Short mmCIF file of C-alpha atoms and ligand atoms in Angstrom, two decimals:
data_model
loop_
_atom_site.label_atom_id
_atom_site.label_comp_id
_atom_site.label_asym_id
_atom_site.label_seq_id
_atom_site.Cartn_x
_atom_site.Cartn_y
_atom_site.Cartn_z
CA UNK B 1 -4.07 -44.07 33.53
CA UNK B 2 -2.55 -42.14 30.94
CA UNK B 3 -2.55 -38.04 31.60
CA UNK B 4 -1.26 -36.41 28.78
CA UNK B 5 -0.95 -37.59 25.01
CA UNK B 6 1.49 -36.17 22.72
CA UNK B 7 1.13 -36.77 18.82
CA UNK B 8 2.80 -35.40 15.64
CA UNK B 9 0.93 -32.05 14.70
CA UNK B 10 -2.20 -33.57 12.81
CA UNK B 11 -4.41 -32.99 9.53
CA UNK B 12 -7.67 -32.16 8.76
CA UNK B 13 -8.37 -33.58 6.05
CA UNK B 14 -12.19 -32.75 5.30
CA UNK B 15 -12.97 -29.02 7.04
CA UNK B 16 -15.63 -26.33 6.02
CA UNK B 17 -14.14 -22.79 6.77
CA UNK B 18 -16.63 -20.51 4.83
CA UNK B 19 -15.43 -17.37 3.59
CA UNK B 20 -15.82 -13.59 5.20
CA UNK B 21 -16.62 -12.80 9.20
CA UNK B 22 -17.35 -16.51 9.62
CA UNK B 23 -13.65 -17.73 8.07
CA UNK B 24 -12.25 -15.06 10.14
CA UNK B 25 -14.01 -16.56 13.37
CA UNK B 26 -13.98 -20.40 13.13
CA UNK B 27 -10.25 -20.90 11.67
CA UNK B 28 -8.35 -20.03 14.50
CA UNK B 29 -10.03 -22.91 16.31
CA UNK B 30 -8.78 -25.21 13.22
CA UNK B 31 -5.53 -23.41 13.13
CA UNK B 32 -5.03 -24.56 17.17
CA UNK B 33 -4.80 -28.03 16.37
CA UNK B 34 -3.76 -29.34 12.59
CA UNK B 35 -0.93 -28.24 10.59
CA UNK B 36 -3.11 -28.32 7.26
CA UNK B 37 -6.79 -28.75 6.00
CA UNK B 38 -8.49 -30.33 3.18
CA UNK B 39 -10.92 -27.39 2.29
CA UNK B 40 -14.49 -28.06 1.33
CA UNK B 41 -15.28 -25.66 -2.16
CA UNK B 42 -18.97 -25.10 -1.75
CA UNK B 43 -19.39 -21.45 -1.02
CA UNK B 44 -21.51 -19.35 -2.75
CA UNK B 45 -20.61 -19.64 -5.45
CA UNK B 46 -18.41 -22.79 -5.41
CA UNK B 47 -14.82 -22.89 -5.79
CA UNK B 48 -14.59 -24.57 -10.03
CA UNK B 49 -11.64 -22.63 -11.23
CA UNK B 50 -8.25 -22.01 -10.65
CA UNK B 51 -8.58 -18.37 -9.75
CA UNK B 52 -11.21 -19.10 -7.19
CA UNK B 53 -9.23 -21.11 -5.30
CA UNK B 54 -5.98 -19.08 -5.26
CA UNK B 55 -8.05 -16.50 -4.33
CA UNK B 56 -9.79 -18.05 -1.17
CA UNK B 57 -6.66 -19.61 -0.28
CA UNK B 58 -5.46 -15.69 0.34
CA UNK B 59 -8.60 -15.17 2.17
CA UNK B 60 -7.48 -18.18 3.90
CA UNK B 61 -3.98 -17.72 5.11
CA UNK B 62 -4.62 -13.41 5.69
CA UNK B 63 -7.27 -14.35 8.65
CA UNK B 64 -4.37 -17.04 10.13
CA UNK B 65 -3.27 -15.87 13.47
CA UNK B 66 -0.31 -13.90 13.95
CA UNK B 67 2.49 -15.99 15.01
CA UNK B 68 0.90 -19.30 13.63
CA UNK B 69 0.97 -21.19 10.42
CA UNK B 70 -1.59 -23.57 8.66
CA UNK B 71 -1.77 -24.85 5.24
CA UNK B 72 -4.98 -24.57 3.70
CA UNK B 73 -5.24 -27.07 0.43
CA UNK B 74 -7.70 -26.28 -1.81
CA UNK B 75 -10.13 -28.21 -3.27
CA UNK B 76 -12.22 -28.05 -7.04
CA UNK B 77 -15.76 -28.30 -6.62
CA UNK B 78 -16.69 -30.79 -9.90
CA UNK B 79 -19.22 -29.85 -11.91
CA UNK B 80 -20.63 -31.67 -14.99
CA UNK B 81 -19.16 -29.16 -16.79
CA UNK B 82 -15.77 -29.27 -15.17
CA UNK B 83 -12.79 -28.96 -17.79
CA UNK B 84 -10.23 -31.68 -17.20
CA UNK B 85 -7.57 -28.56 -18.45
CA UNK B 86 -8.59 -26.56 -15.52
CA UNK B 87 -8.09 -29.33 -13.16
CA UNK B 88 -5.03 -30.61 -14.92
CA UNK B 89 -3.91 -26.97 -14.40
CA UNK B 90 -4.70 -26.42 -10.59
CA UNK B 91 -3.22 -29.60 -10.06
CA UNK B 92 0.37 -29.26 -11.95
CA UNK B 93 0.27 -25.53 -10.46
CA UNK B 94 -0.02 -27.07 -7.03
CA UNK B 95 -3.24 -24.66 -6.07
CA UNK B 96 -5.95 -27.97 -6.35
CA UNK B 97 -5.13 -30.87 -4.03
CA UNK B 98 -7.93 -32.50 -4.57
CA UNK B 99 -11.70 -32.23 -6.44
CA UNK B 100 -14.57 -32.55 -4.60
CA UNK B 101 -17.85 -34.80 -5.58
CA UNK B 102 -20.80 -33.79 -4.30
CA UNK B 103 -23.64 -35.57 -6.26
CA UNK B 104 -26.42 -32.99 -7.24
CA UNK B 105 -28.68 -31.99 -4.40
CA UNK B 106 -26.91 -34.20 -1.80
CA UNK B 107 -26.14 -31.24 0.70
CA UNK B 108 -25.80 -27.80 1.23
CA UNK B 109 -24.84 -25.93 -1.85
CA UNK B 110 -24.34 -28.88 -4.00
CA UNK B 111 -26.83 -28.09 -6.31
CA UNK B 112 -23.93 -27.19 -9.03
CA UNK B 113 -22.90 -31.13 -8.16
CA UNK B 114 -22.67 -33.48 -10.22
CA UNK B 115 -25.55 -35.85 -12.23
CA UNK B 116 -24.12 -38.51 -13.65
CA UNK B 117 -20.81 -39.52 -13.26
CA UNK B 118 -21.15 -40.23 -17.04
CA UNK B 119 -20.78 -36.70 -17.43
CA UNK B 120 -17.42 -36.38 -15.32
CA UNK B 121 -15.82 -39.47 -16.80
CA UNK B 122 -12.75 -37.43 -18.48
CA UNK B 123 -12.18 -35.42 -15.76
CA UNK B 124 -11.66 -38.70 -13.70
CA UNK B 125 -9.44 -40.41 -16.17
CA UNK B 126 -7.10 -37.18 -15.88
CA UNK B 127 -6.94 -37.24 -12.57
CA UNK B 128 -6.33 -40.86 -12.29
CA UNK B 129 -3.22 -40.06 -14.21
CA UNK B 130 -2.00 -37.03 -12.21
CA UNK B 131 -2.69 -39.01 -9.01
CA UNK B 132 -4.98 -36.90 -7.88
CA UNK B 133 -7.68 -37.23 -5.12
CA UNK B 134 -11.76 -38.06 -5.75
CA UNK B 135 -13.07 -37.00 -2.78
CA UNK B 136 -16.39 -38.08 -2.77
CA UNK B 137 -19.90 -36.91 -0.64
CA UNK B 138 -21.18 -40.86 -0.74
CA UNK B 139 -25.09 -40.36 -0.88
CA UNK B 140 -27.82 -41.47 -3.37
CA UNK B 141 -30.04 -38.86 -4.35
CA UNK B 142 -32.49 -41.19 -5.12
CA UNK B 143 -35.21 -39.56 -3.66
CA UNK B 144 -36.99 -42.82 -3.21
CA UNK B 145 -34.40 -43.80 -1.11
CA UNK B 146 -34.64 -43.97 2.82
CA UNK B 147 -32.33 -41.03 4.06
CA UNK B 148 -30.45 -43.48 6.45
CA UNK B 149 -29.68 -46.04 3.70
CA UNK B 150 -28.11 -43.78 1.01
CA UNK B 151 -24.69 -44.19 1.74
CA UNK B 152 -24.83 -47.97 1.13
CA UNK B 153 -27.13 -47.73 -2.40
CA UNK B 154 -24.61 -45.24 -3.64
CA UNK B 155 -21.75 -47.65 -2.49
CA UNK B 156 -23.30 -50.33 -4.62
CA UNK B 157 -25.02 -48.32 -7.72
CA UNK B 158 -22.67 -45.55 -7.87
CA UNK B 159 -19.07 -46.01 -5.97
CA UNK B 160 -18.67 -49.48 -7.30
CA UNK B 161 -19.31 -49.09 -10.99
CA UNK B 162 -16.99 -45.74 -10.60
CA UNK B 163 -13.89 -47.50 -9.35
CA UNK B 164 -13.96 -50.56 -11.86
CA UNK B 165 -14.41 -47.83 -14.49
CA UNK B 166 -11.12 -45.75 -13.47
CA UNK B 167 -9.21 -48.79 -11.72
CA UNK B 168 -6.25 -46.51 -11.06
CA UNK B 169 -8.16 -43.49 -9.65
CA UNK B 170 -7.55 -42.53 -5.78
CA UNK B 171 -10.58 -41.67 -4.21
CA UNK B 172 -11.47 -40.58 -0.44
CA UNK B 173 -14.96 -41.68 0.48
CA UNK B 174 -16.02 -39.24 3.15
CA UNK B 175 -17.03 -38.80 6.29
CA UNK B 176 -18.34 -42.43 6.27
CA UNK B 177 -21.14 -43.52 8.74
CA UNK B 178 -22.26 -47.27 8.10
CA UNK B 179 -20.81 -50.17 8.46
CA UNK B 180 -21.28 -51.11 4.61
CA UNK B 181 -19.07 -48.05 4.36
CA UNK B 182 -16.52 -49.55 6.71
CA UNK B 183 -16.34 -52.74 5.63
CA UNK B 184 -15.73 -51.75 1.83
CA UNK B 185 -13.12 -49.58 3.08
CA UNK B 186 -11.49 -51.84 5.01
CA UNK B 187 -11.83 -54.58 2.39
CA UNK B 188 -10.03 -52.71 -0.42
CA UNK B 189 -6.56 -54.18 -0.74
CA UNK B 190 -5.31 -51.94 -3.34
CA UNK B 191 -4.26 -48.73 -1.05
CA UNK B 192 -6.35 -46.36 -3.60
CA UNK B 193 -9.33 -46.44 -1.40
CA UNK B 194 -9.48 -44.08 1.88
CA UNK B 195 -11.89 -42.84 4.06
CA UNK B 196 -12.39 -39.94 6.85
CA UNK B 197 -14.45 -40.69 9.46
CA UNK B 198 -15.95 -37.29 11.59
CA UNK B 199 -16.27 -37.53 15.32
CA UNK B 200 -20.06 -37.17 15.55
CA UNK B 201 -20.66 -40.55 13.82
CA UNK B 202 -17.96 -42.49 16.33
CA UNK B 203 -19.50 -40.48 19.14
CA UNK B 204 -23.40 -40.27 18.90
CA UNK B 205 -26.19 -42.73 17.13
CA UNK B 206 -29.25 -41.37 15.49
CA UNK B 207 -30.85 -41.46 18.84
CA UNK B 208 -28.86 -38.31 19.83
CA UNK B 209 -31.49 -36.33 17.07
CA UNK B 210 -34.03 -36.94 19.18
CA UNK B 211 -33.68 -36.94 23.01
CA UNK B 212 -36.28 -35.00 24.91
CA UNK B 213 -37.15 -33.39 21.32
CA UNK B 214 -34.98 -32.33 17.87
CA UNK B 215 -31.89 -31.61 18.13
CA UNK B 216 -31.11 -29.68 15.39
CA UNK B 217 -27.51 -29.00 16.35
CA UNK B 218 -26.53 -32.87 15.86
CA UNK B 219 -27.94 -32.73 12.24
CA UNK B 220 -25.66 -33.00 9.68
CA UNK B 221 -25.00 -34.93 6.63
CA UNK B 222 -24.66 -38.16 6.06
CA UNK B 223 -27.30 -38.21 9.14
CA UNK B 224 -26.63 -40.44 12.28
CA UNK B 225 -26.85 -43.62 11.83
CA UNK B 226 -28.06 -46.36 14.40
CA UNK B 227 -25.84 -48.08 16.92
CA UNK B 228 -24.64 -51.16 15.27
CA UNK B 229 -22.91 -48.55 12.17
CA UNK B 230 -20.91 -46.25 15.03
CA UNK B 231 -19.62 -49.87 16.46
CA UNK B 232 -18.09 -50.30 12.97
CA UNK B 233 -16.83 -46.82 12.58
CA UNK B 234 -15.21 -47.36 15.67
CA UNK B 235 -13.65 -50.81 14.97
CA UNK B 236 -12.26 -49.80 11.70
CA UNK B 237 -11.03 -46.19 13.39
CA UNK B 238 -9.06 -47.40 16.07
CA UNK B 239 -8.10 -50.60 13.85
CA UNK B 240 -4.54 -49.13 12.89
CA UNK B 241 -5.84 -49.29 9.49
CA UNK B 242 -4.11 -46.58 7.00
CA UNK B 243 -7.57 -46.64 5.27
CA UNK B 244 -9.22 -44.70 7.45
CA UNK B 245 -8.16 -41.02 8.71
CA UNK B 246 -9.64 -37.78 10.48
CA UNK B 247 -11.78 -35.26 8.61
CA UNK B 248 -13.95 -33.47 11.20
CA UNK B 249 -16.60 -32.44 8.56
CA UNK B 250 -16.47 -29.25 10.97
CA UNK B 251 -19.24 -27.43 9.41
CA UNK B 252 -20.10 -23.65 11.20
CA UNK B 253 -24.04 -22.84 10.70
CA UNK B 254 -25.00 -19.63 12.71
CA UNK B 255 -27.31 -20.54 15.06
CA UNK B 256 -30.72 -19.08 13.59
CA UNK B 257 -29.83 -21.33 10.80
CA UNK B 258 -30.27 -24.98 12.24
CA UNK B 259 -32.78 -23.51 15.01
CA UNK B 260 -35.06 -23.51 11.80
CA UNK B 261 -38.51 -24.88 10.30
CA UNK B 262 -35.86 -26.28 7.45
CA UNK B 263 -32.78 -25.88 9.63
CA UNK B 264 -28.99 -26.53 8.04
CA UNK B 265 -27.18 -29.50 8.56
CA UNK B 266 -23.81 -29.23 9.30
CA UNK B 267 -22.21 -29.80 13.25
CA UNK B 268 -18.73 -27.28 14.15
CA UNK B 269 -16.78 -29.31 15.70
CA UNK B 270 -13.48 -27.15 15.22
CA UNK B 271 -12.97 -26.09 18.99
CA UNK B 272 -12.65 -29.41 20.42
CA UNK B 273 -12.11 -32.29 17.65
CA UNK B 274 -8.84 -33.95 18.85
CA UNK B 275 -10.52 -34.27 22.50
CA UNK B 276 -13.62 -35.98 20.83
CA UNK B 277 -11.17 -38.10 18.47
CA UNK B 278 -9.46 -39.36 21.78
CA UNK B 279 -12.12 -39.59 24.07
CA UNK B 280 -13.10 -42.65 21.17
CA UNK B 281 -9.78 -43.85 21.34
CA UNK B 282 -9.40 -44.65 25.07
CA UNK B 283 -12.85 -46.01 25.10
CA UNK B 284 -11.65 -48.46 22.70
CA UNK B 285 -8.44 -48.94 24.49
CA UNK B 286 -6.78 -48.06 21.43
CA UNK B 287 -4.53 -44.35 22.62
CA UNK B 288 -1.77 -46.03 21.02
CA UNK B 289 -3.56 -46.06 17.45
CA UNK B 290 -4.58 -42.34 17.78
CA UNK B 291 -1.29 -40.95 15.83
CA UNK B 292 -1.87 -42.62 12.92
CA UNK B 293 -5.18 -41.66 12.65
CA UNK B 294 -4.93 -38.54 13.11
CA UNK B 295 -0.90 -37.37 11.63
CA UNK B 296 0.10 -39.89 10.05
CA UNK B 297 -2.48 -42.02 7.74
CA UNK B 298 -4.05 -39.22 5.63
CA UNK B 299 -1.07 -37.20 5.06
CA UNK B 300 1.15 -40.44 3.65
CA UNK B 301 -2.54 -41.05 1.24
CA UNK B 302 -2.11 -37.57 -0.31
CA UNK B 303 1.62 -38.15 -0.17
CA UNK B 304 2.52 -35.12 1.98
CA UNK B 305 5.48 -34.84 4.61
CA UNK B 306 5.07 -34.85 8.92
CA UNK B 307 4.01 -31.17 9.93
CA UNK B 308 6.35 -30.08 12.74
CA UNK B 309 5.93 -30.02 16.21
CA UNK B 310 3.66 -31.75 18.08
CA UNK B 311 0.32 -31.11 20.25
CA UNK B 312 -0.53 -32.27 23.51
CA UNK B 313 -3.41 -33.14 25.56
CA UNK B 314 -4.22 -33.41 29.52
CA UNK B 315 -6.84 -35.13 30.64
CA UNK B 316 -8.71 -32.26 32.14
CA UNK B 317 -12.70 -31.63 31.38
CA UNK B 318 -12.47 -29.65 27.86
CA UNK B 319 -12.38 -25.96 28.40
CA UNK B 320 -14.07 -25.44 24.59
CA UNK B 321 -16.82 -23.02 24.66
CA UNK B 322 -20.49 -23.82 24.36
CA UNK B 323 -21.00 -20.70 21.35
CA UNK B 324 -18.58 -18.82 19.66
CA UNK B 325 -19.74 -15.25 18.86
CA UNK B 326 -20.53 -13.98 15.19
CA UNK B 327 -21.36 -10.10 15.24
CA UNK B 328 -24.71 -8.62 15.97
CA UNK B 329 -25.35 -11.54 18.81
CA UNK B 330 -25.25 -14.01 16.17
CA UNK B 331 -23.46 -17.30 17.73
CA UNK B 332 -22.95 -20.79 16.11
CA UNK B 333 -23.45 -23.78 18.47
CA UNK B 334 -19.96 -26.07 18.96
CA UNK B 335 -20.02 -29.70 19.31
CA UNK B 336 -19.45 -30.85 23.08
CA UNK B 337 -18.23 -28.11 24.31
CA UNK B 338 -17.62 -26.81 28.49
CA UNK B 339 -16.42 -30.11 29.82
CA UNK B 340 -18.50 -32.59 27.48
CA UNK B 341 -15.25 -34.04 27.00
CA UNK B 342 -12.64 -35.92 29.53
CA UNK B 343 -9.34 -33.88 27.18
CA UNK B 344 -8.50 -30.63 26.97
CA UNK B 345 -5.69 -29.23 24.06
CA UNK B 346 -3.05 -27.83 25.40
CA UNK B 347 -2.28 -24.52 23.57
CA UNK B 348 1.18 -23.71 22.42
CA UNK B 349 1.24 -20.65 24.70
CA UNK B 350 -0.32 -22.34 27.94
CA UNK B 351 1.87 -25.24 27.86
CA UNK B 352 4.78 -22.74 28.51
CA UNK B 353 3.29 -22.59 32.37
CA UNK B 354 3.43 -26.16 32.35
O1 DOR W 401 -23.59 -31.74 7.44
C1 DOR W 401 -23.02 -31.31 6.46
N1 DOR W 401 -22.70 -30.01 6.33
N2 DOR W 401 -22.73 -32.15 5.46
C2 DOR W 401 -22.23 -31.73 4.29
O2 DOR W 401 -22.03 -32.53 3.43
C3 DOR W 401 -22.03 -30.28 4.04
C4 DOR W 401 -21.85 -29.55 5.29
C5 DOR W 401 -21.95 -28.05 5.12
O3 DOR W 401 -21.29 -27.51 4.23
O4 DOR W 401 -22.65 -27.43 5.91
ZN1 ZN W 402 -18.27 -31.76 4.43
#
């Protein structure tokens, strides 16, 4: 049995970090494991310009631990009233690494999203000629659509129609949980079309929601889907596929905020995702496929070079704690945490005394 797995510093490429005391508290944990992070823009208000994004990018890289380094890359938040110019601009200036779609009302803080993707069409063909990312929140907002099928309607009515329209364009469908998802992933031969897959939905069903009562701390969005869609998360995962990559979708909530009438939906999974990721992994017999995965498959899709160094971990019960403390006994709620997990990271400093 293997004891300790080494792999190429990895990516993030679909984290929340927030902005103020909360940035300050739940990057470090980020910061631990991956070299970089994709950065979500939906803070109040969202990230839609150029200065915006600089600006939280400082924010970013002053609450990075002494002695540390991490690359935050910035995202644009699309709007229907996104100038191509400004994207053009963040873009060439090398501050935008990607734009964002979150269609209108589809999760927390998109309501500046998008409505039609009429409306956006421009934007799209620019980017499609910078060779720029579309990373895309993959839900109908149909409201007459059942919450667990709205990933595969807006596969067919909206994703579908969108790539024959800009047949160039690179897009990232995210944090995928069906196997519709999977399978038109996997079935795209053209190399434009990506996914990131979060380890809640290769971890836990829909059934996880609702054991002994609600859950609200496994609520996020796209929801949990039943068993049959984490088997094909799973497959496609741990395929070797250079479709599909991580993007923890680690999204910090302070406690009183999912423990709600209308709680939040959103899971932090910062402290411990590379022991979740490879828990999967050797359950599916598949350690040697965890790499690429998680270094090396999203990085060579937005065309960026290895991070240095390396991270390792022992297969000890994971040491990641149960809350991490905000001020004034606030607390968010991690994901698996105190021994959940059969891998522990092995921190920079620690390994020294090994
Ligand atoms: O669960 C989620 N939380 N899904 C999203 O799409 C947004 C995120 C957040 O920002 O909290
Ligand atoms: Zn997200």
């Amino acid at each position: 049995m293997v004891q300790t797995v080494t792999i190429a510093r990895p990516d993030d490429m679909h984290l929340h970090l927030r902005d103020g005391e909360m940035l300050k508290t739940v990057l470090p944990y980020s910061v631990r494991q991956f070299g970089r992070a994709i950065v979500m823009p939906n803070l109040k208000p969202p990230i839609t310009s150029v200065e915006a994004a600089r600006a939280y990018r400082e924010r970013i890289l002053a609450a990075v631990p002494e002695n540390t380094s991490f690359e935050p890359l910035m995202t644009a938040y699309l709007c229907d009233a996104t100038d191509f110019a400004t994207i053009e601009e963040g873009f060439v200036e090398r501050v935008f690494a990607a734009v964002k779609l979150y269609p209108a009302g589809a999760t927390t803080h998109s309501e500046y999203g998008v409505t039609s993707i009429d409306k956006v069409a421009k934007v799209l063909d620019v980017m499609q000629d910078l060779g720029m990312p579309l990373l895309i929140h993959g839900e109908s907002t149909d409201p007459t659509v059942d919450v667990f099928d709205r990933e595969a309607v807006f596969i067919e009515r909206t994703l579908m129609p969108l790539l024959e329209r800009h047949t160039r364009l690179k897009v990232v469908l995210e944090h995928i949980t069906t196997e519709q998802a999977a399978n038109f992933v996997a079935s795209d031969t053209s190399g434009r079309l990506a996914a990131t897959i979060t380890p809640q939905h290769l971890l836990l069903n829909r059934n996880a929601m609702f054991t002994g009562g609600m859950r609200p701390h496994y609520y996020c969005l796209p929801v949990l889907k039943r068993e049959r869609h984490r088997l094909a998360l799973r497959k496609v995962a741990t395929s070797g596929s250079r479709s599909f990559f991580l993007g923890t979708d680690s999204a910090p909530h302070e406690r009183g905020m999912k423990e709600a009438s209308c709680g939040c939906a959103g899971i932090f999974s910062a402290p411990n995702a590379l022991e979740a990721y490879l828990t999967v992994f050797e359950e599916e017999n598949a350690v040697e496929k965890f790499e690429a995965f998680a270094s090396e498959n999203g990085r060579l899709f937005y065309g960026l070079p290895p991070n240095e160094g390396t991270i390792t971990l022992t297969r000890q019960p994971t040491d990641a704690p149960e809350l991490v403390q905000l001020s004034e006994g606030k607390s968010i709620q991690t994901f698996m945490g105190m021994g959940a997990l059969p891998w522990r990271l092995v921190d920079q400093k620690s390994r020294q005394s090994y």
